[in-house]
Tab-separated table of C-alpha atoms in Angstrom:
chain	number	residue	atom	x	y	z
A	1470	MET	CA	33.594	21.812	-90.318
A	1471	ASN	CA	35.546	20.793	-87.273
A	1472	PRO	CA	34.580	17.222	-86.306
A	1473	ASN	CA	34.661	18.287	-82.657
A	1474	THR	CA	32.223	21.147	-83.159
A	1475	GLU	CA	28.999	20.511	-81.321
A	1476	LEU	CA	25.799	21.409	-83.142
A	1477	TYR	CA	22.390	21.993	-81.610
A	1478	PHE	CA	19.416	20.976	-83.723
A	1479	MET	CA	16.174	22.712	-82.891
A	1480	GLN	CA	12.769	22.314	-84.398
A	1481	LYS	CA	10.877	25.527	-85.007
A	1482	LYS	CA	7.617	25.320	-83.112
A	1483	ASN	CA	6.409	28.845	-83.871
A	1484	GLN	CA	7.923	32.242	-84.549
A	1485	HIS	CA	9.470	32.703	-81.120
A	1486	ASN	CA	9.711	29.208	-79.771
A	1487	PHE	CA	12.224	26.510	-80.604
A	1488	ILE	CA	12.564	23.046	-79.113
A	1489	LEU	CA	15.962	21.420	-78.854
A	1490	ILE	CA	15.759	17.979	-80.393
A	1491	GLN	CA	19.302	16.694	-80.276
A	1492	SER	CA	22.884	17.826	-79.857
A	1493	PHE	CA	25.850	15.922	-81.193
A	1494	ARG	CA	29.100	16.415	-82.991
A	1495	GLU	CA	29.346	16.714	-86.743
A	1496	ARG	CA	30.888	13.300	-87.208
A	1497	ASP	CA	27.811	11.703	-85.622
A	1498	PHE	CA	25.049	13.899	-86.975
A	1499	VAL	CA	24.329	11.878	-90.124
A	1500	GLN	CA	23.345	8.769	-88.211
A	1501	GLN	CA	21.479	10.733	-85.554
A	1502	VAL	CA	19.446	12.775	-87.994
A	1503	THR	CA	18.611	9.684	-89.990
A	1504	GLN	CA	17.367	7.864	-86.911
A	1505	LYS	CA	15.387	10.838	-85.677
A	1506	ASN	CA	13.998	11.428	-89.182
A	1507	LEU	CA	13.955	15.188	-88.664
A	1508	LYS	CA	12.221	17.245	-91.292
A	1509	LYS	CA	13.587	20.666	-90.399
A	1510	ILE	CA	16.475	21.953	-88.328
A	1511	LEU	CA	17.725	25.286	-87.096
A	1512	VAL	CA	21.129	26.136	-85.686
A	1513	LYS	CA	22.073	29.163	-83.636
A	1514	VAL	CA	25.615	30.160	-82.673
A	1515	ILE	CA	26.965	33.068	-80.653
A	1516	GLY	CA	27.283	36.165	-82.765
A	1517	THR	CA	25.070	34.911	-85.562
A	1518	PRO	CA	21.362	35.578	-86.063
A	1519	VAL	CA	18.751	32.899	-86.194
A	1520	PHE	CA	18.593	31.707	-89.765
A	1521	ASN	CA	15.325	32.541	-91.455
A	1522	THR	CA	15.842	29.793	-93.970
A	1523	ILE	CA	15.040	26.406	-92.514
A	1524	ALA	CA	17.078	23.890	-94.412
A	1525	PRO	CA	15.329	20.627	-95.235
A	1526	CYS	CA	16.802	17.322	-94.143
A	1527	PRO	CA	16.813	14.781	-96.965
A	1528	CYS	CA	16.660	11.683	-94.811
A	1529	LYS	CA	18.074	9.002	-97.026
A	1530	ASN	CA	19.531	5.784	-95.767
A	1531	ASP	CA	22.174	5.338	-98.446
A	1532	ASP	CA	23.104	8.807	-99.598
A	1533	THR	CA	24.786	10.862	-96.864
A	1534	GLU	CA	26.304	13.489	-99.131
A	1535	PRO	CA	23.382	15.978	-98.924
A	1536	PHE	CA	23.861	16.266	-95.181
A	1537	SER	CA	27.372	17.652	-95.431
A	1538	LYS	CA	26.471	19.982	-98.271
A	1539	MET	CA	23.505	21.267	-96.354
A	1540	PHE	CA	25.556	22.257	-93.324
A	1541	TYR	CA	28.271	23.866	-95.375
A	1542	ALA	CA	25.602	25.847	-97.172
A	1543	ILE	CA	24.145	27.109	-93.897
A	1544	GLY	CA	27.411	28.783	-92.975
A	1545	GLU	CA	31.139	28.217	-92.952
A	1546	HIS	CA	31.550	30.582	-90.006
A	1547	MET	CA	29.926	28.152	-87.579
A	1548	ARG	CA	33.210	26.361	-86.875
A	1549	ARG	CA	33.417	27.193	-83.196
A	1550	ASP	CA	34.292	25.367	-80.015
A	1551	VAL	CA	31.668	23.789	-77.846
A	1552	SER	CA	32.312	26.385	-75.141
A	1553	GLN	CA	31.213	29.120	-77.531
A	1554	MET	CA	27.875	27.545	-78.263
A	1555	LYS	CA	24.761	28.593	-76.419
A	1556	TYR	CA	21.123	27.673	-76.356
A	1557	ILE	CA	18.222	29.918	-77.154
A	1558	HIS	CA	15.705	30.811	-74.454
A	1559	GLN	CA	13.586	27.679	-74.690
A	1560	ALA	CA	16.614	25.436	-75.049
A	1561	HIS	CA	18.180	25.832	-71.611
A	1562	PRO	CA	20.668	23.031	-70.879
A	1563	LEU	CA	18.840	22.227	-67.667
A	1564	GLY	CA	15.340	22.530	-69.104
A	1565	ARG	CA	13.101	19.542	-69.425
A	1566	GLN	CA	12.564	20.002	-73.132
A	1567	ALA	CA	15.891	21.592	-73.848
A	1568	HIS	CA	18.203	19.131	-72.204
A	1569	PRO	CA	20.808	17.840	-74.702
A	1570	LEU	CA	20.010	14.316	-73.686
A	1571	GLY	CA	16.258	14.756	-73.869
A	1572	ARG	CA	13.546	13.873	-71.390
A	1573	GLN	CA	14.218	10.155	-71.384
A	1574	ALA	CA	18.000	10.310	-71.338
A	1575	GLN	CA	18.736	13.233	-69.066
A	1576	PRO	CA	20.843	12.314	-66.013
A	1577	LEU	CA	18.262	13.870	-63.754
A	1578	GLY	CA	15.356	12.101	-65.440
A	1579	ARG	CA	12.857	10.027	-63.548
A	1580	GLN	CA	13.872	6.704	-65.041
A	1581	ALA	CA	17.559	7.400	-65.533
A	1582	HIS	CA	18.265	9.235	-62.313
A	1583	PRO	CA	20.892	7.415	-60.245
A	1584	LEU	CA	18.736	8.060	-57.241
A	1585	GLY	CA	15.514	7.224	-59.058
A	1586	ARG	CA	12.789	4.958	-57.807
A	1587	GLN	CA	13.874	1.920	-59.785
A	1588	ALA	CA	17.594	2.604	-59.784
A	1589	HIS	CA	18.029	3.259	-56.101
A	1590	PRO	CA	20.495	0.800	-54.554
A	1591	LEU	CA	18.053	0.174	-51.770
A	1592	GLY	CA	15.065	-0.255	-54.066
A	1593	ARG	CA	11.555	1.115	-53.815
A	1594	GLN	CA	10.930	-0.232	-50.330
A	1595	ALA	CA	14.318	0.651	-48.895
A	1596	GLN	CA	15.079	4.022	-50.420
A	1597	PRO	CA	15.548	6.733	-47.768
A	1598	LEU	CA	13.647	9.222	-49.878
A	1599	GLY	CA	10.646	6.951	-50.420
A	1600	ARG	CA	7.123	7.770	-49.393
A	1601	GLN	CA	7.137	5.328	-46.503
A	1602	ALA	CA	10.753	5.942	-45.593
A	1603	GLN	CA	10.946	9.705	-45.655
A	1604	PRO	CA	12.375	11.200	-42.435
A	1605	LEU	CA	9.442	13.573	-42.147
A	1606	GLY	CA	6.812	10.845	-42.511
A	1607	ARG	CA	4.023	10.455	-40.011
A	1608	GLN	CA	5.105	7.054	-38.801
A	1609	ALA	CA	8.811	7.542	-39.331
A	1610	GLN	CA	9.389	11.009	-37.943
A	1611	PRO	CA	12.116	11.210	-35.260
A	1612	LEU	CA	9.622	12.786	-32.891
A	1613	GLY	CA	6.973	10.135	-33.484
A	1614	ARG	CA	4.616	8.331	-31.138
A	1615	GLN	CA	7.340	6.644	-29.145
A	1616	ALA	CA	9.372	9.872	-29.133
A	1617	HIS	CA	12.673	8.053	-28.978
A	1618	PRO	CA	15.082	9.495	-31.573
A	1619	LEU	CA	16.454	6.078	-32.299
A	1620	GLY	CA	13.323	4.042	-31.503
A	1621	ARG	CA	12.018	1.245	-33.655
A	1622	GLN	CA	8.830	3.106	-34.523
A	1623	ALA	CA	10.394	6.538	-34.511
A	1624	HIS	CA	13.359	5.802	-36.681
A	1625	PRO	CA	13.570	8.374	-39.500
A	1626	LEU	CA	13.780	5.590	-41.999
A	1627	GLY	CA	10.860	3.551	-40.645
A	1628	ARG	CA	10.552	-0.120	-39.843
A	1629	GLN	CA	10.211	-1.457	-43.374
A	1630	ALA	CA	12.275	1.003	-45.317
A	1631	GLN	CA	15.060	2.027	-43.039
A	1632	PRO	CA	18.527	1.205	-44.401
A	1633	LEU	CA	19.346	0.063	-40.923
A	1634	GLY	CA	16.402	-2.353	-40.911
A	1635	ARG	CA	16.511	-6.076	-40.447
A	1636	GLN	CA	16.357	-7.027	-44.117
A	1637	ALA	CA	17.902	-4.025	-45.821
A	1638	HIS	CA	20.460	-2.918	-43.318
A	1639	PRO	CA	24.046	-3.573	-44.408
A	1640	LEU	CA	24.690	-4.311	-40.774
A	1641	GLY	CA	21.697	-6.640	-40.416
A	1642	ARG	CA	21.651	-10.164	-39.092
A	1643	GLN	CA	22.813	-11.799	-42.289
A	1644	ALA	CA	24.952	-9.006	-43.682
A	1645	HIS	CA	26.282	-7.442	-40.523
A	1646	PRO	CA	30.061	-7.738	-40.216
A	1647	LEU	CA	29.415	-8.519	-36.590
A	1648	GLY	CA	26.331	-10.664	-37.274
A	1649	ARG	CA	25.823	-14.200	-36.121
A	1650	GLN	CA	26.209	-15.861	-39.501
A	1651	ALA	CA	28.308	-13.326	-41.359
A	1652	HIS	CA	30.564	-12.234	-38.572
A	1653	PRO	CA	34.216	-13.044	-39.236
A	1654	LEU	CA	34.210	-14.077	-35.605
A	1655	GLY	CA	31.061	-16.182	-36.006
A	1656	ARG	CA	29.883	-18.851	-33.669
A	1657	GLN	CA	31.640	-21.747	-35.379
A	1658	ALA	CA	34.592	-19.988	-36.939
A	1659	GLN	CA	35.369	-17.075	-34.699
A	1660	PRO	CA	38.838	-17.128	-33.155
A	1661	LEU	CA	37.245	-16.054	-29.930
A	1662	GLY	CA	34.560	-18.766	-30.096
A	1663	ARG	CA	33.812	-21.192	-27.357
A	1664	GLN	CA	35.243	-24.224	-29.130
A	1665	ALA	CA	37.918	-22.590	-31.235
A	1666	HIS	CA	39.209	-19.970	-28.865
A	1667	PRO	CA	42.779	-20.689	-27.792
A	1668	LEU	CA	41.766	-19.366	-24.415
A	1669	GLY	CA	38.475	-21.286	-24.291
A	1670	ARG	CA	36.458	-22.241	-21.266
A	1671	GLN	CA	38.607	-25.207	-20.356
A	1672	ALA	CA	41.943	-23.817	-21.444
A	1673	HIS	CA	41.579	-20.150	-20.641
A	1674	PRO	CA	43.830	-19.053	-17.759
A	1675	LEU	CA	40.928	-17.032	-16.505
A	1676	GLY	CA	38.353	-19.743	-17.308
A	1677	ARG	CA	35.721	-21.024	-14.955
A	1678	GLN	CA	37.433	-24.313	-14.215
A	1679	ALA	CA	41.005	-23.277	-14.735
A	1680	HIS	CA	40.928	-19.936	-13.004
A	1681	PRO	CA	43.445	-19.702	-10.149
A	1682	LEU	CA	40.740	-18.215	-8.010
A	1683	GLY	CA	38.226	-20.938	-8.816
A	1684	ARG	CA	34.593	-20.681	-9.753
A	1685	GLN	CA	33.482	-18.756	-6.683
A	1686	ALA	CA	36.511	-16.564	-6.238
A	1687	GLN	CA	37.614	-15.688	-9.754
A	1688	PRO	CA	37.538	-11.944	-10.438
A	1689	LEU	CA	35.738	-12.506	-13.693
A	1690	GLY	CA	33.274	-15.065	-12.288
A	1691	ARG	CA	29.561	-14.568	-12.157
A	1692	GLN	CA	29.391	-14.068	-8.405
A	1693	ALA	CA	32.804	-12.545	-7.844
A	1694	HIS	CA	33.108	-10.418	-10.976
A	1695	PRO	CA	33.923	-6.780	-10.105
A	1696	LEU	CA	31.130	-5.803	-12.416
A	1697	GLY	CA	28.956	-8.781	-11.454
A	1698	ARG	CA	25.374	-8.719	-10.321
A	1699	GLN	CA	25.874	-9.720	-6.698
A	1700	ALA	CA	29.394	-8.502	-6.138
A	1701	HIS	CA	29.056	-5.035	-7.542
A	1702	PRO	CA	29.993	-2.424	-4.911
A	1703	LEU	CA	26.868	-0.495	-5.697
A	1704	GLY	CA	24.573	-3.509	-5.507
A	1705	ARG	CA	21.778	-4.556	-7.795
A	1706	GLN	CA	19.311	-1.843	-6.864
A	1707	ALA	CA	21.692	0.999	-6.166
A	1708	GLN	CA	24.407	0.588	-8.752
A	1709	PRO	CA	24.500	3.344	-11.412
A	1710	LEU	CA	24.713	0.642	-14.016
A	1711	GLY	CA	21.713	-1.269	-12.619
A	1712	ARG	CA	18.847	-2.396	-14.776
A	1713	GLN	CA	16.298	0.114	-13.521
A	1714	ALA	CA	18.539	2.949	-12.410
A	1715	GLN	CA	21.382	3.014	-14.851
A	1716	PRO	CA	21.306	5.802	-17.464
A	1717	LEU	CA	22.231	3.234	-20.035
A	1718	GLY	CA	19.533	0.775	-18.923
A	1719	ARG	CA	17.084	-1.108	-21.063
A	1720	GLN	CA	14.338	1.496	-20.961
A	1721	ALA	CA	16.382	4.679	-20.762
A	1722	HIS	CA	19.391	3.876	-22.867
A	1723	PRO	CA	19.249	5.523	-26.326
A	1724	LEU	CA	20.838	2.400	-27.670
A	1725	GLY	CA	18.667	0.033	-25.596
A	1726	ARG	CA	17.044	-3.152	-26.754
A	1727	GLN	CA	13.834	-1.562	-27.946
A	1728	ALA	CA	15.264	1.765	-29.008
A	1729	HIS	CA	18.318	0.627	-30.838
A	1730	PRO	CA	18.213	1.419	-34.584
A	1731	LEU	CA	19.299	-2.093	-35.299
A	1732	GLY	CA	16.636	-3.692	-33.109
A	1733	ARG	CA	16.861	-6.587	-30.741
A	1734	GLN	CA	18.157	-9.106	-33.253
A	1735	ALA	CA	20.415	-6.951	-35.395
A	1736	GLN	CA	22.059	-4.532	-33.017
A	1737	PRO	CA	25.876	-4.705	-33.112
A	1738	LEU	CA	25.941	-4.462	-29.352
A	1739	GLY	CA	23.545	-7.398	-28.922
A	1740	ARG	CA	24.069	-10.264	-26.586
A	1741	GLN	CA	25.119	-12.744	-29.261
A	1742	ALA	CA	26.874	-10.426	-31.676
A	1743	GLN	CA	28.725	-8.099	-29.366
A	1744	PRO	CA	32.489	-8.446	-29.786
A	1745	LEU	CA	32.810	-7.553	-26.128
A	1746	GLY	CA	30.269	-10.155	-24.989
A	1747	ARG	CA	30.449	-12.419	-21.991
A	1748	GLN	CA	32.714	-14.971	-23.641
A	1749	ALA	CA	34.759	-12.592	-25.764
A	1750	GLN	CA	35.090	-9.524	-23.552
A	1751	PRO	CA	38.642	-8.184	-23.445
A	1752	ILE	CA	38.509	-7.360	-19.732
A	1753	ARG	CA	40.963	-9.731	-18.108
A	1754	MET	CA	42.103	-9.417	-14.539
A	1755	THR	CA	45.722	-10.354	-14.099
A	1756	PHE	CA	46.237	-9.542	-10.438
A	1757	PRO	CA	47.309	-12.594	-8.416
A	1758	PRO	CA	45.052	-14.214	-5.839
A	1759	GLN	CA	45.181	-12.675	-2.433
A	1760	LYS	CA	44.449	-13.872	1.007
A	1761	GLY	CA	41.143	-12.677	2.204
A	1762	PHE	CA	39.944	-11.982	-1.302
A	1763	ILE	CA	36.348	-11.836	-0.194
A	1764	THR	CA	37.303	-9.326	2.495
A	1765	ASP	CA	39.292	-7.180	0.040
A	1766	LYS	CA	36.953	-7.634	-2.860
A	1767	TYR	CA	35.846	-4.027	-2.837
A	1768	SER	CA	39.387	-2.795	-3.339
A	1769	SER	CA	39.755	-5.287	-6.185
A	1770	VAL	CA	36.414	-4.247	-7.546
A	1771	SER	CA	37.424	-0.620	-7.413
A	1772	SER	CA	40.598	-1.276	-9.378
A	1773	ALA	CA	38.719	-3.453	-11.858
A	1774	VAL	CA	36.114	-0.785	-12.411
A	1775	GLN	CA	38.842	1.747	-12.960
A	1776	VAL	CA	40.532	-0.560	-15.471
A	1777	ALA	CA	37.261	-1.091	-17.302
A	1778	GLY	CA	36.896	2.654	-17.772
A	1779	LEU	CA	33.700	2.845	-15.752
A	1780	ARG	CA	35.038	5.140	-13.116
């Protein structure tokens, strides 16, 4: 027989029912049959009837000659390609009993499934399909008690099991590429850090001490910043970006502190981890100092807001 011919060994359960036990190529069948210690086999091929004679399997450890003779005796015409083979009714390739790899070895099996409970890369607690983590769960549903689609309680993956959680999230505090400890621009090592930044507080041309406009007058200062709290043209209470009124505020913002999927500590837009934070923000005003800056601050503010993309 062709060594590449695939054979399907089925045990006869009753007159009309056969159970697939193993499938393998001829060159491997001696070892497989010996290990399985099969007593009877039956082979069916396209175009051939089911053999009424069930050939016995002399399972001997040393003598392998009877195996080859047995299969040649069953039929020389069974030399066919694998594509021409087919299973009988109870031996469907996707069936639980009929799978060529069996119940324990099938790729969709419970233990062997790549997305199985034990094999899931996020584990039992972190798997998105888990009982606690399922998106349709009572606590984890996106329309849950808090009703926020991205809320901490309403997250589809739940507090403990969500892949975006504090412990399991690849973007968490420890593992987040923008995190405090793991961030390539971390506190101690970041090129934009306070101590290591080439444009640090003391040396930065727009710094607090070194700014040509000084602490009170600098366009990026706390009081004089075009987007600052006191100097904003829309004021603290009226500005569209204010704490209470802004659509992106703490309570209303879908990515707010409480509602962010990464939470207060782990969110990539957090106070400490944000690459555009207070110390590292890329907004730099380069316009020269003007006379009457305080008088013309609203024109400067307007241009700064336009530069920042907020207008």
